[in-house]
Amino acid sequence: PHFTECMSRDLETFRCWWSPGTFHNLSSPGELRVFYLKKISPTSEWKECPEYNHLNRECFFDANHTSVWITYCVQLRGQNNITYFNEDDCFAVENIVRPDPPVSLNWTLLIVSPSGLSYDVMVSWEPPPSADV
């Protein structure tokens, strides 16, 4: 079992997805549980995923469970409490942000150089509907 991705669209929430890999006995909903650790202090404790979507093998962290500038580690645990963890499963939310792309992307040709090798263009766009602007 392993995490396939953790991603935030807005720096305020994030999601992690996992795969049972070749462990077909762990593919049923609820067979694997997600735990996370916020590395705030040496006494920080592992907590279970705040919100599951088992059909998508997804754990959602709402704004109450998301903090920037803090390292998170995530791990998978089977029903028998076997832990599947990789040091690469640690990240800071600001490093996993992939915002939605801009919309209404346009460009206008302003100037063509006499040689025809250089161009000046103006690019404009609107923020995506999900942007908090």
C-alpha positions as a Markdown table, in Angstrom:
| # | Residue | x | y | z |
|---|---|---|---|---|
| 1 | Pro | 0.0 | 0.0 | 0.0 |
| 2 | His | 1.1 | 3.5 | -0.7 |
| 3 | Phe | -0.1 | 7.1 | -1.2 |
| 4 | Thr | -0.5 | 8.1 | -4.8 |
| 5 | Glu | -0.7 | 11.8 | -4.2 |
| 6 | Cys | -1.5 | 14.6 | -1.7 |
| 7 | Met | -2.6 | 17.9 | -3.2 |
| 8 | Ser | -4.1 | 21.2 | -2.2 |
| 9 | Arg | -6.0 | 23.5 | -4.6 |
| 10 | Asp | -6.2 | 26.5 | -2.4 |
| 11 | Leu | -3.6 | 26.3 | 0.5 |
| 12 | Glu | -6.6 | 26.0 | 2.9 |
| 13 | Thr | -7.6 | 22.3 | 2.5 |
| 14 | Phe | -5.9 | 19.2 | 1.0 |
| 15 | Arg | -6.6 | 15.6 | 0.0 |
| 16 | Cys | -4.5 | 12.5 | 0.0 |
| 17 | Trp | -5.2 | 9.4 | -2.2 |
| 18 | Trp | -3.9 | 5.9 | -1.7 |
| 19 | Ser | -3.6 | 2.6 | -3.4 |
| 20 | Pro | -3.5 | -0.9 | -1.9 |
| 21 | Gly | -0.9 | -1.8 | -4.5 |
| 22 | Thr | -0.6 | -5.5 | -4.9 |
| 23 | Phe | -2.3 | -6.2 | -1.5 |
| 24 | His | -5.7 | -7.1 | -2.9 |
| 25 | Asn | -6.8 | -8.1 | 0.6 |
| 26 | Leu | -6.6 | -4.4 | 1.5 |
| 27 | Ser | -8.7 | -3.1 | -1.4 |
| 28 | Ser | -12.1 | -3.2 | 0.2 |
| 29 | Pro | -13.4 | 0.2 | 1.6 |
| 30 | Gly | -12.2 | 0.7 | 5.2 |
| 31 | Glu | -9.5 | -2.0 | 5.0 |
| 32 | Leu | -6.8 | 0.8 | 5.1 |
| 33 | Arg | -7.0 | 3.8 | 7.4 |
| 34 | Val | -5.1 | 7.0 | 7.0 |
| 35 | Phe | -3.3 | 8.6 | 10.0 |
| 36 | Tyr | -1.5 | 11.9 | 10.0 |
| 37 | Leu | 1.1 | 13.6 | 12.2 |
| 38 | Lys | 1.6 | 17.4 | 12.4 |
| 39 | Lys | 5.2 | 17.8 | 13.3 |
| 40 | Ile | 4.7 | 20.7 | 15.7 |
| 41 | Ser | 6.5 | 19.3 | 18.7 |
| 42 | Pro | 8.4 | 16.0 | 19.7 |
| 43 | Thr | 5.2 | 15.0 | 21.5 |
| 44 | Ser | 2.8 | 15.3 | 18.6 |
| 45 | Glu | 0.6 | 12.3 | 18.1 |
| 46 | Trp | -0.8 | 10.5 | 15.1 |
| 47 | Lys | -4.5 | 11.1 | 14.4 |
| 48 | Glu | -6.9 | 9.5 | 12.1 |
| 49 | Cys | -8.1 | 11.0 | 8.8 |
| 50 | Pro | -10.8 | 13.6 | 9.6 |
| 51 | Glu | -13.0 | 12.7 | 6.6 |
| 52 | Tyr | -12.9 | 9.7 | 4.3 |
| 53 | Asn | -14.2 | 9.1 | 0.8 |
| 54 | His | -13.6 | 5.3 | 0.6 |
| 55 | Leu | -14.9 | 4.9 | -2.9 |
| 56 | Asn | -12.1 | 7.2 | -4.2 |
| 57 | Arg | -9.6 | 6.0 | -1.5 |
| 58 | Glu | -9.3 | 9.6 | -0.4 |
| 59 | Cys | -8.8 | 11.5 | 2.9 |
| 60 | Phe | -9.9 | 15.1 | 3.0 |
| 61 | Phe | -8.5 | 17.7 | 5.4 |
| 62 | Asp | -10.8 | 20.6 | 5.8 |
| 63 | Ala | -9.7 | 24.1 | 6.9 |
| 64 | Asn | -9.9 | 23.1 | 10.5 |
| 65 | His | -7.3 | 20.3 | 9.9 |
| 66 | Thr | -5.0 | 22.2 | 7.6 |
| 67 | Ser | -2.1 | 24.4 | 8.6 |
| 68 | Val | 0.6 | 26.0 | 6.4 |
| 69 | Trp | 4.3 | 26.1 | 7.3 |
| 70 | Ile | 3.9 | 22.8 | 9.3 |
| 71 | Thr | 5.2 | 19.4 | 8.2 |
| 72 | Tyr | 2.6 | 16.7 | 7.9 |
| 73 | Cys | 3.4 | 13.0 | 7.7 |
| 74 | Val | 0.8 | 10.5 | 6.6 |
| 75 | Gln | 0.7 | 6.7 | 6.9 |
| 76 | Leu | -1.6 | 3.9 | 6.0 |
| 77 | Arg | -2.7 | 1.3 | 8.6 |
| 78 | Gly | -4.4 | -2.0 | 8.0 |
| 79 | Gln | -7.2 | -3.3 | 10.3 |
| 80 | Asn | -4.6 | -5.4 | 12.0 |
| 81 | Asn | -2.6 | -2.2 | 12.8 |
| 82 | Ile | 0.2 | -3.0 | 10.5 |
| 83 | Thr | 1.6 | 0.4 | 9.5 |
| 84 | Tyr | 2.7 | 1.3 | 5.9 |
| 85 | Phe | 4.9 | 4.4 | 6.0 |
| 86 | Asn | 7.6 | 6.0 | 3.9 |
| 87 | Glu | 9.7 | 9.0 | 4.8 |
| 88 | Asp | 8.7 | 10.5 | 1.5 |
| 89 | Asp | 5.1 | 10.7 | 2.8 |
| 90 | Cys | 6.0 | 13.9 | 4.7 |
| 91 | Phe | 5.2 | 17.3 | 3.2 |
| 92 | Ala | 4.3 | 20.9 | 4.0 |
| 93 | Val | 0.9 | 22.0 | 2.5 |
| 94 | Glu | 2.5 | 25.0 | 0.7 |
| 95 | Asn | 4.6 | 22.5 | -1.3 |
| 96 | Ile | 1.7 | 20.4 | -2.6 |
| 97 | Val | -0.4 | 23.3 | -3.9 |
| 98 | Arg | -1.6 | 22.9 | -7.5 |
| 99 | Pro | -4.1 | 25.6 | -8.1 |
| 100 | Asp | -6.8 | 25.3 | -10.8 |
| 101 | Pro | -5.6 | 26.9 | -14.1 |
| 102 | Pro | -6.7 | 30.3 | -15.2 |
| 103 | Val | -9.7 | 30.8 | -17.4 |
| 104 | Ser | -10.3 | 33.1 | -20.4 |
| 105 | Leu | -6.7 | 33.0 | -21.4 |
| 106 | Asn | -6.1 | 35.4 | -24.3 |
| 107 | Trp | -3.1 | 36.9 | -26.1 |
| 108 | Thr | -2.8 | 39.9 | -28.4 |
| 109 | Leu | 0.1 | 40.5 | -30.8 |
| 110 | Leu | 1.4 | 44.1 | -30.2 |
| 111 | Ile | 4.6 | 44.4 | -32.2 |
| 112 | Val | 6.5 | 42.4 | -34.8 |
| 113 | Ser | 10.2 | 43.3 | -35.1 |
| 114 | Pro | 11.4 | 44.4 | -38.6 |
| 115 | Ser | 13.3 | 41.0 | -38.9 |
| 116 | Gly | 10.2 | 39.1 | -38.0 |
| 117 | Leu | 12.2 | 37.2 | -35.3 |
| 118 | Ser | 10.9 | 39.0 | -32.2 |
| 119 | Tyr | 7.3 | 39.7 | -31.1 |
| 120 | Asp | 5.7 | 41.6 | -28.2 |
| 121 | Val | 2.5 | 40.0 | -27.0 |
| 122 | Met | 0.1 | 40.9 | -24.2 |
| 123 | Val | -1.4 | 38.0 | -22.3 |
| 124 | Ser | -4.5 | 38.3 | -20.1 |
| 125 | Trp | -6.5 | 35.8 | -18.1 |
| 126 | Glu | -9.1 | 35.6 | -15.3 |
| 127 | Pro | -8.6 | 33.6 | -12.1 |
| 128 | Pro | -10.4 | 30.3 | -11.9 |
| 129 | Pro | -13.8 | 30.2 | -10.1 |
| 130 | Ser | -12.1 | 28.4 | -7.2 |
| 131 | Ala | -9.6 | 31.2 | -6.6 |
| 132 | Asp | -10.0 | 33.2 | -3.4 |
| 133 | Val | -9.4 | 36.7 | -4.8 |
